[in-house]
């Protein structure tokens, strides 16, 4: 079965500093990859996705993630964070061999400090 | 505004009681899902439905049942609630199983 590991459960970071959230998944021939963001007391919202093509994907609010097939990773980065980026971030993998059901990582809570 | 509506927003329930969590979407998505979210475990899939009239078991289906009589509705039933089912429950939908999922705002359920 597919598994997704987010190595950091919490990441404190100062405003305007860079942040990287790590995500690794168990090996699979063909996967789709997603990052979701969850603000307090809300559901998850799609941040960005990798389905095919360029291995570097970007969101409209400055986040980017790079698909690395050899390392089975999909790390999320932002060069300069804002207070409003305080949230929990979930990496998710859809495995074609498993009927494309999503498997989520345990989440990384980002706390941006002024 | 199009999206997913979950009800109730929160509920406190005595152990042994039956409870149905409601989920309705107006996006005409084929696939729908129920997850539970527990601290440090992320979201775990309970049940899913790829299209109206079909359902399937996810990672943690025991103690839960679902039905998909039409495209829009996907209720989740706890036949006899137990304290370990205390969690936040999210309903989601997608155009198809390989597409990004849209989530409701969740139901916070406490079983005493």
PDB file of C-alpha atoms in Angstrom:
ATOM      1  CA  UNK A   1       0.000   0.000   0.000  1.00  0.00           C
ATOM      2  CA  UNK A   2       1.040   3.550  -0.675  1.00  0.00           C
ATOM      3  CA  UNK A   3       2.455   5.571   2.215  1.00  0.00           C
ATOM      4  CA  UNK A   4       3.293   9.269   2.466  1.00  0.00           C
ATOM      5  CA  UNK A   5       5.747  10.714   4.964  1.00  0.00           C
ATOM      6  CA  UNK A   6       5.965  14.340   5.961  1.00  0.00           C
ATOM      7  CA  UNK A   7       9.105  14.490   8.026  1.00  0.00           C
ATOM      8  CA  UNK A   8       8.299  17.665   9.937  1.00  0.00           C
ATOM      9  CA  UNK A   9       5.154  17.889  12.047  1.00  0.00           C
ATOM     10  CA  UNK A  10       5.744  21.567  12.847  1.00  0.00           C
ATOM     11  CA  UNK A  11       7.825  24.256  11.174  1.00  0.00           C
ATOM     12  CA  UNK A  12       8.198  27.658  12.851  1.00  0.00           C
ATOM     13  CA  UNK A  13       9.485  30.332  10.482  1.00  0.00           C
ATOM     14  CA  UNK A  14       9.890  34.097  10.570  1.00  0.00           C
ATOM     15  CA  UNK A  15       7.978  36.314   8.172  1.00  0.00           C
ATOM     16  CA  UNK A  16       9.779  36.882   4.859  1.00  0.00           C
ATOM     17  CA  UNK A  17      12.055  33.881   5.460  1.00  0.00           C
ATOM     18  CA  UNK A  18      12.032  30.855   3.133  1.00  0.00           C
ATOM     19  CA  UNK A  19      10.343  27.590   4.064  1.00  0.00           C
ATOM     20  CA  UNK A  20      10.577  24.018   2.774  1.00  0.00           C
ATOM     21  CA  UNK A  21       8.141  21.251   3.679  1.00  0.00           C
ATOM     22  CA  UNK A  22       9.352  17.775   2.914  1.00  0.00           C
ATOM     23  CA  UNK A  23       7.246  14.975   1.477  1.00  0.00           C
ATOM     24  CA  UNK A  24       8.319  11.465   0.522  1.00  0.00           C
ATOM     25  CA  UNK A  25       6.133   8.647  -0.726  1.00  0.00           C
ATOM     26  CA  UNK A  26       6.641   4.937  -1.229  1.00  0.00           C
ATOM     27  CA  UNK A  27       7.730   3.878  -4.664  1.00  0.00           C
ATOM     28  CA  UNK A  28       5.219   3.512  -7.451  1.00  0.00           C
ATOM     29  CA  UNK A  29       5.380   3.404 -11.206  1.00  0.00           C
ATOM     30  CA  UNK A  30       2.796   6.081 -11.787  1.00  0.00           C
ATOM     31  CA  UNK A  31       1.429   8.623  -9.326  1.00  0.00           C
ATOM     32  CA  UNK A  32      -0.273  11.966  -9.143  1.00  0.00           C
ATOM     33  CA  UNK A  33       0.960  14.314  -6.412  1.00  0.00           C
ATOM     34  CA  UNK A  34      -0.823  17.077  -4.530  1.00  0.00           C
ATOM     35  CA  UNK A  35      -0.282  19.617  -1.790  1.00  0.00           C
ATOM     36  CA  UNK A  36      -3.324  20.789   0.148  1.00  0.00           C
ATOM     37  CA  UNK A  37      -3.530  23.619   2.697  1.00  0.00           C
ATOM     38  CA  UNK A  38      -5.877  23.717   5.670  1.00  0.00           C
ATOM     39  CA  UNK A  39      -6.600  26.972   7.495  1.00  0.00           C
ATOM     40  CA  UNK A  40      -8.059  26.785  11.029  1.00  0.00           C
ATOM     41  CA  UNK A  41     -11.581  25.331  11.206  1.00  0.00           C
ATOM     42  CA  UNK A  42     -11.774  24.862   7.456  1.00  0.00           C
ATOM     43  CA  UNK A  43     -11.569  22.028   4.995  1.00  0.00           C
ATOM     44  CA  UNK A  44      -8.588  21.343   2.782  1.00  0.00           C
ATOM     45  CA  UNK A  45      -7.921  23.468  -0.278  1.00  0.00           C
ATOM     46  CA  UNK A  46      -5.790  22.395  -3.219  1.00  0.00           C
ATOM     47  CA  UNK A  47      -2.516  24.329  -3.300  1.00  0.00           C
ATOM     48  CA  UNK A  48      -0.842  22.710  -6.303  1.00  0.00           C
ATOM     49  CA  UNK A  49      -0.680  19.447  -8.195  1.00  0.00           C
ATOM     50  CA  UNK A  50       1.590  17.367 -10.375  1.00  0.00           C
ATOM     51  CA  UNK A  51      -0.174  15.208 -12.948  1.00  0.00           C
ATOM     52  CA  UNK A  52       2.413  15.071 -15.762  1.00  0.00           C
ATOM     53  CA  UNK A  53       4.845  17.239 -17.709  1.00  0.00           C
ATOM     54  CA  UNK A  54       7.214  19.704 -16.035  1.00  0.00           C
ATOM     55  CA  UNK A  55       8.455  18.427 -12.696  1.00  0.00           C
ATOM     56  CA  UNK A  56       8.302  21.923 -11.172  1.00  0.00           C
ATOM     57  CA  UNK A  57       4.803  23.141 -10.406  1.00  0.00           C
ATOM     58  CA  UNK A  58       3.767  26.487  -8.987  1.00  0.00           C
ATOM     59  CA  UNK A  59       0.780  27.933  -7.176  1.00  0.00           C
ATOM     60  CA  UNK A  60      -0.697  31.397  -7.581  1.00  0.00           C
ATOM     61  CA  UNK A  61       0.469  32.497  -4.115  1.00  0.00           C
ATOM     62  CA  UNK A  62       4.187  31.834  -4.514  1.00  0.00           C
ATOM     63  CA  UNK A  63       4.531  28.196  -3.471  1.00  0.00           C
ATOM     64  CA  UNK A  64       6.294  25.691  -5.696  1.00  0.00           C
ATOM     65  CA  UNK A  65       6.950  21.969  -5.525  1.00  0.00           C
ATOM     66  CA  UNK A  66       9.278  19.715  -7.458  1.00  0.00           C
ATOM     67  CA  UNK A  67       8.546  16.114  -8.369  1.00  0.00           C
ATOM     68  CA  UNK A  68      11.660  13.968  -8.017  1.00  0.00           C
ATOM     69  CA  UNK A  69      10.914  10.471  -9.262  1.00  0.00           C
ATOM     70  CA  UNK A  70      14.267   8.946  -8.321  1.00  0.00           C
ATOM     71  CA  UNK A  71      13.955  10.162  -4.726  1.00  0.00           C
ATOM     72  CA  UNK A  72      10.162   9.676  -4.598  1.00  0.00           C
ATOM     73  CA  UNK A  73       9.800  13.170  -3.184  1.00  0.00           C
ATOM     74  CA  UNK A  74       7.545  16.166  -3.726  1.00  0.00           C
ATOM     75  CA  UNK A  75       8.906  18.901  -1.451  1.00  0.00           C
ATOM     76  CA  UNK A  76       7.057  22.202  -1.123  1.00  0.00           C
ATOM     77  CA  UNK A  77       8.909  25.511  -0.970  1.00  0.00           C
ATOM     78  CA  UNK A  78       8.227  29.212  -0.700  1.00  0.00           C
ATOM     79  CA  UNK A  79      11.058  31.767  -0.871  1.00  0.00           C
ATOM     80  CA  UNK A  80       9.388  34.341   1.390  1.00  0.00           C
ATOM     81  CA  UNK A  81       6.463  33.536   3.693  1.00  0.00           C
ATOM     82  CA  UNK A  82       3.709  35.814   4.970  1.00  0.00           C
ATOM     83  CA  UNK A  83       1.781  35.719   8.216  1.00  0.00           C
ATOM     84  CA  UNK A  84      -1.212  34.541   6.182  1.00  0.00           C
ATOM     85  CA  UNK A  85       0.679  31.354   5.248  1.00  0.00           C
ATOM     86  CA  UNK A  86       0.196  30.075   8.795  1.00  0.00           C
ATOM     87  CA  UNK A  87      -1.725  26.841   8.238  1.00  0.00           C
ATOM     88  CA  UNK A  88      -1.366  23.076   8.068  1.00  0.00           C
ATOM     89  CA  UNK A  89      -0.066  21.599   4.840  1.00  0.00           C
ATOM     90  CA  UNK A  90      -0.776  18.089   3.616  1.00  0.00           C
ATOM     91  CA  UNK A  91       1.028  16.159   0.929  1.00  0.00           C
ATOM     92  CA  UNK A  92      -1.119  13.576  -0.881  1.00  0.00           C
ATOM     93  CA  UNK A  93      -0.426  10.900  -3.462  1.00  0.00           C
ATOM     94  CA  UNK A  94      -2.843   9.297  -5.869  1.00  0.00           C
ATOM     95  CA  UNK A  95      -1.558   5.917  -6.978  1.00  0.00           C
ATOM     96  CA  UNK A  96      -2.925   4.643 -10.265  1.00  0.00           C
ATOM     97  CA  UNK A  97      -2.222   1.067  -9.211  1.00  0.00           C
ATOM     98  CA  UNK A  98      -4.468   1.578  -6.178  1.00  0.00           C
ATOM     99  CA  UNK A  99      -7.425   2.945  -8.121  1.00  0.00           C
ATOM    100  CA  UNK A 100      -6.281   6.559  -7.721  1.00  0.00           C
ATOM    101  CA  UNK A 101      -7.394   6.823  -4.117  1.00  0.00           C
ATOM    102  CA  UNK A 102      -5.589   9.603  -2.248  1.00  0.00           C
ATOM    103  CA  UNK A 103      -3.163   8.772   0.546  1.00  0.00           C
ATOM    104  CA  UNK A 104      -2.294  11.697   2.816  1.00  0.00           C
ATOM    105  CA  UNK A 105       0.773  12.460   4.859  1.00  0.00           C
ATOM    106  CA  UNK A 106       0.411  13.339   8.522  1.00  0.00           C
ATOM    107  CA  UNK A 107       0.583  17.084   7.847  1.00  0.00           C
ATOM    108  CA  UNK A 108       3.038  19.869   8.635  1.00  0.00           C
ATOM    109  CA  UNK A 109       1.903  22.800  10.717  1.00  0.00           C
ATOM    110  CA  UNK A 110       3.577  26.045   9.601  1.00  0.00           C
ATOM    111  CA  UNK A 111       3.635  28.886  12.097  1.00  0.00           C
ATOM    112  CA  UNK A 112       4.847  32.180  10.637  1.00  0.00           C
ATOM    113  CA  UNK A 113       6.171  34.584  13.252  1.00  0.00           C
ATOM    114  CA  UNK A 114       6.428  38.358  12.793  1.00  0.00           C
TER     115      UNK A 114
ATOM    116  CA  UNK B   1     -21.724  29.398  -4.362  1.00  0.00           C
ATOM    117  CA  UNK B   2     -20.970  25.934  -5.709  1.00  0.00           C
ATOM    118  CA  UNK B   3     -19.312  23.504  -3.381  1.00  0.00           C
ATOM    119  CA  UNK B   4     -19.775  20.871  -0.720  1.00  0.00           C
ATOM    120  CA  UNK B   5     -22.100  21.239   2.241  1.00  0.00           C
ATOM    121  CA  UNK B   6     -21.655  19.111   5.335  1.00  0.00           C
ATOM    122  CA  UNK B   7     -24.089  18.870   8.236  1.00  0.00           C
ATOM    123  CA  UNK B   8     -24.025  19.093  11.144  1.00  0.00           C
ATOM    124  CA  UNK B   9     -21.027  21.337  11.779  1.00  0.00           C
ATOM    125  CA  UNK B  10     -20.456  19.658  15.106  1.00  0.00           C
ATOM    126  CA  UNK B  11     -22.167  17.067  17.273  1.00  0.00           C
ATOM    127  CA  UNK B  12     -21.755  15.483  20.681  1.00  0.00           C
ATOM    128  CA  UNK B  13     -23.128  11.957  20.729  1.00  0.00           C
ATOM    129  CA  UNK B  14     -23.554   9.276  23.357  1.00  0.00           C
ATOM    130  CA  UNK B  15     -21.811   5.981  22.710  1.00  0.00           C
ATOM    131  CA  UNK B  16     -24.086   3.393  21.166  1.00  0.00           C
ATOM    132  CA  UNK B  17     -26.232   5.911  19.305  1.00  0.00           C
ATOM    133  CA  UNK B  18     -26.734   5.916  15.564  1.00  0.00           C
ATOM    134  CA  UNK B  19     -25.603   9.000  13.637  1.00  0.00           C
ATOM    135  CA  UNK B  20     -25.699  10.070  10.002  1.00  0.00           C
ATOM    136  CA  UNK B  21     -23.388  12.762   8.690  1.00  0.00           C
ATOM    137  CA  UNK B  22     -24.732  14.487   5.625  1.00  0.00           C
ATOM    138  CA  UNK B  23     -22.797  15.584   2.563  1.00  0.00           C
ATOM    139  CA  UNK B  24     -24.196  17.312  -0.516  1.00  0.00           C
ATOM    140  CA  UNK B  25     -22.343  18.669  -3.534  1.00  0.00           C
ATOM    141  CA  UNK B  26     -23.699  20.791  -6.373  1.00  0.00           C
ATOM    142  CA  UNK B  27     -20.784  20.483  -8.770  1.00  0.00           C
ATOM    143  CA  UNK B  28     -22.091  17.292 -10.433  1.00  0.00           C
ATOM    144  CA  UNK B  29     -18.873  15.511  -9.537  1.00  0.00           C
ATOM    145  CA  UNK B  30     -18.852  11.778 -10.146  1.00  0.00           C
ATOM    146  CA  UNK B  31     -16.570  10.768  -7.270  1.00  0.00           C
ATOM    147  CA  UNK B  32     -17.159  11.401  -3.562  1.00  0.00           C
ATOM    148  CA  UNK B  33     -15.200  10.499  -0.461  1.00  0.00           C
ATOM    149  CA  UNK B  34     -15.369  10.435   3.329  1.00  0.00           C
ATOM    150  CA  UNK B  35     -12.263  10.979   5.436  1.00  0.00           C
ATOM    151  CA  UNK B  36     -11.562  11.249   9.121  1.00  0.00           C
ATOM    152  CA  UNK B  37      -8.848  13.589  10.368  1.00  0.00           C
ATOM    153  CA  UNK B  38      -6.967  12.792  13.551  1.00  0.00           C
ATOM    154  CA  UNK B  39      -3.984  14.673  14.948  1.00  0.00           C
ATOM    155  CA  UNK B  40      -0.704  13.489  13.467  1.00  0.00           C
ATOM    156  CA  UNK B  41      -2.380  10.969  11.162  1.00  0.00           C
ATOM    157  CA  UNK B  42      -3.492  13.278   8.394  1.00  0.00           C
ATOM    158  CA  UNK B  43      -6.674  12.259   6.609  1.00  0.00           C
ATOM    159  CA  UNK B  44      -7.643   8.624   6.287  1.00  0.00           C
ATOM    160  CA  UNK B  45     -10.156   7.419   3.740  1.00  0.00           C
ATOM    161  CA  UNK B  46     -13.242   5.746   5.213  1.00  0.00           C
ATOM    162  CA  UNK B  47     -15.389   5.058   2.137  1.00  0.00           C
ATOM    163  CA  UNK B  48     -15.589   6.333  -1.393  1.00  0.00           C
ATOM    164  CA  UNK B  49     -17.878   6.296  -4.405  1.00  0.00           C
ATOM    165  CA  UNK B  50     -16.586   6.631  -7.962  1.00  0.00           C
ATOM    166  CA  UNK B  51     -20.082   7.160  -9.372  1.00  0.00           C
ATOM    167  CA  UNK B  52     -23.699   7.127  -8.248  1.00  0.00           C
ATOM    168  CA  UNK B  53     -24.843   3.639  -7.311  1.00  0.00           C
ATOM    169  CA  UNK B  54     -21.372   2.346  -6.388  1.00  0.00           C
ATOM    170  CA  UNK B  55     -19.348   2.505  -3.176  1.00  0.00           C
ATOM    171  CA  UNK B  56     -16.055   1.122  -1.953  1.00  0.00           C
ATOM    172  CA  UNK B  57     -14.123   0.670   1.259  1.00  0.00           C
ATOM    173  CA  UNK B  58     -11.193   2.867   2.130  1.00  0.00           C
ATOM    174  CA  UNK B  59      -8.431   2.480   4.687  1.00  0.00           C
ATOM    175  CA  UNK B  60     -10.611   2.599   7.847  1.00  0.00           C
ATOM    176  CA  UNK B  61     -14.157   1.433   6.946  1.00  0.00           C
ATOM    177  CA  UNK B  62     -15.083  -0.539  10.085  1.00  0.00           C
ATOM    178  CA  UNK B  63     -18.039   0.897  11.982  1.00  0.00           C
ATOM    179  CA  UNK B  64     -19.131   3.112   9.078  1.00  0.00           C
ATOM    180  CA  UNK B  65     -21.465   2.685   6.124  1.00  0.00           C
ATOM    181  CA  UNK B  66     -22.315   4.862   3.120  1.00  0.00           C
ATOM    182  CA  UNK B  67     -24.824   5.021   0.312  1.00  0.00           C
ATOM    183  CA  UNK B  68     -24.838   6.844  -3.023  1.00  0.00           C
ATOM    184  CA  UNK B  69     -28.408   6.934  -4.299  1.00  0.00           C
ATOM    185  CA  UNK B  70     -27.746   9.954  -6.530  1.00  0.00           C
ATOM    186  CA  UNK B  71     -24.875  12.129  -7.752  1.00  0.00           C
ATOM    187  CA  UNK B  72     -25.250  14.890  -5.180  1.00  0.00           C
ATOM    188  CA  UNK B  73     -25.591  13.125  -1.821  1.00  0.00           C
ATOM    189  CA  UNK B  74     -23.198  10.843   0.039  1.00  0.00           C
ATOM    190  CA  UNK B  75     -24.258  10.283   3.671  1.00  0.00           C
ATOM    191  CA  UNK B  76     -22.006   8.549   6.193  1.00  0.00           C
ATOM    192  CA  UNK B  77     -23.643   6.489   8.937  1.00  0.00           C
ATOM    193  CA  UNK B  78     -22.229   5.332  12.243  1.00  0.00           C
ATOM    194  CA  UNK B  79     -24.521   2.451  13.222  1.00  0.00           C
ATOM    195  CA  UNK B  80     -23.435   2.334  16.877  1.00  0.00           C
ATOM    196  CA  UNK B  81     -20.977   5.085  17.793  1.00  0.00           C
ATOM    197  CA  UNK B  82     -17.902   4.337  19.883  1.00  0.00           C
ATOM    198  CA  UNK B  83     -15.472   6.814  21.516  1.00  0.00           C
ATOM    199  CA  UNK B  84     -12.688   5.940  19.055  1.00  0.00           C
ATOM    200  CA  UNK B  85     -14.844   7.461  16.331  1.00  0.00           C
ATOM    201  CA  UNK B  86     -14.357  10.891  17.882  1.00  0.00           C
ATOM    202  CA  UNK B  87     -12.783  12.842  15.043  1.00  0.00           C
ATOM    203  CA  UNK B  88     -13.284  15.523  12.428  1.00  0.00           C
ATOM    204  CA  UNK B  89     -14.981  14.125   9.341  1.00  0.00           C
ATOM    205  CA  UNK B  90     -14.490  15.585   5.880  1.00  0.00           C
ATOM    206  CA  UNK B  91     -16.475  14.916   2.764  1.00  0.00           C
ATOM    207  CA  UNK B  92     -14.834  15.533  -0.606  1.00  0.00           C
ATOM    208  CA  UNK B  93     -15.688  15.221  -4.267  1.00  0.00           C
ATOM    209  CA  UNK B  94     -13.863  15.214  -7.587  1.00  0.00           C
ATOM    210  CA  UNK B  95     -14.693  15.057 -11.277  1.00  0.00           C
ATOM    211  CA  UNK B  96     -12.997  11.672 -11.395  1.00  0.00           C
ATOM    212  CA  UNK B  97     -10.779   9.587  -9.125  1.00  0.00           C
ATOM    213  CA  UNK B  98      -7.587  10.972 -10.690  1.00  0.00           C
ATOM    214  CA  UNK B  99      -8.578  14.633 -10.336  1.00  0.00           C
ATOM    215  CA  UNK B 100      -8.032  17.016  -7.382  1.00  0.00           C
ATOM    216  CA  UNK B 101     -10.605  16.759  -4.641  1.00  0.00           C
ATOM    217  CA  UNK B 102     -12.781  19.550  -3.270  1.00  0.00           C
ATOM    218  CA  UNK B 103     -13.474  19.431   0.471  1.00  0.00           C
ATOM    219  CA  UNK B 104     -16.309  20.475   2.725  1.00  0.00           C
ATOM    220  CA  UNK B 105     -15.677  22.354   5.970  1.00  0.00           C
ATOM    221  CA  UNK B 106     -15.961  19.238   8.106  1.00  0.00           C
ATOM    222  CA  UNK B 107     -18.081  17.826  10.923  1.00  0.00           C
ATOM    223  CA  UNK B 108     -16.533  17.724  14.381  1.00  0.00           C
ATOM    224  CA  UNK B 109     -17.927  14.645  16.141  1.00  0.00           C
ATOM    225  CA  UNK B 110     -17.384  13.793  19.796  1.00  0.00           C
ATOM    226  CA  UNK B 111     -18.519  10.420  21.148  1.00  0.00           C
ATOM    227  CA  UNK B 112     -18.882  10.238  24.922  1.00  0.00           C
TER     228      UNK B 112
END
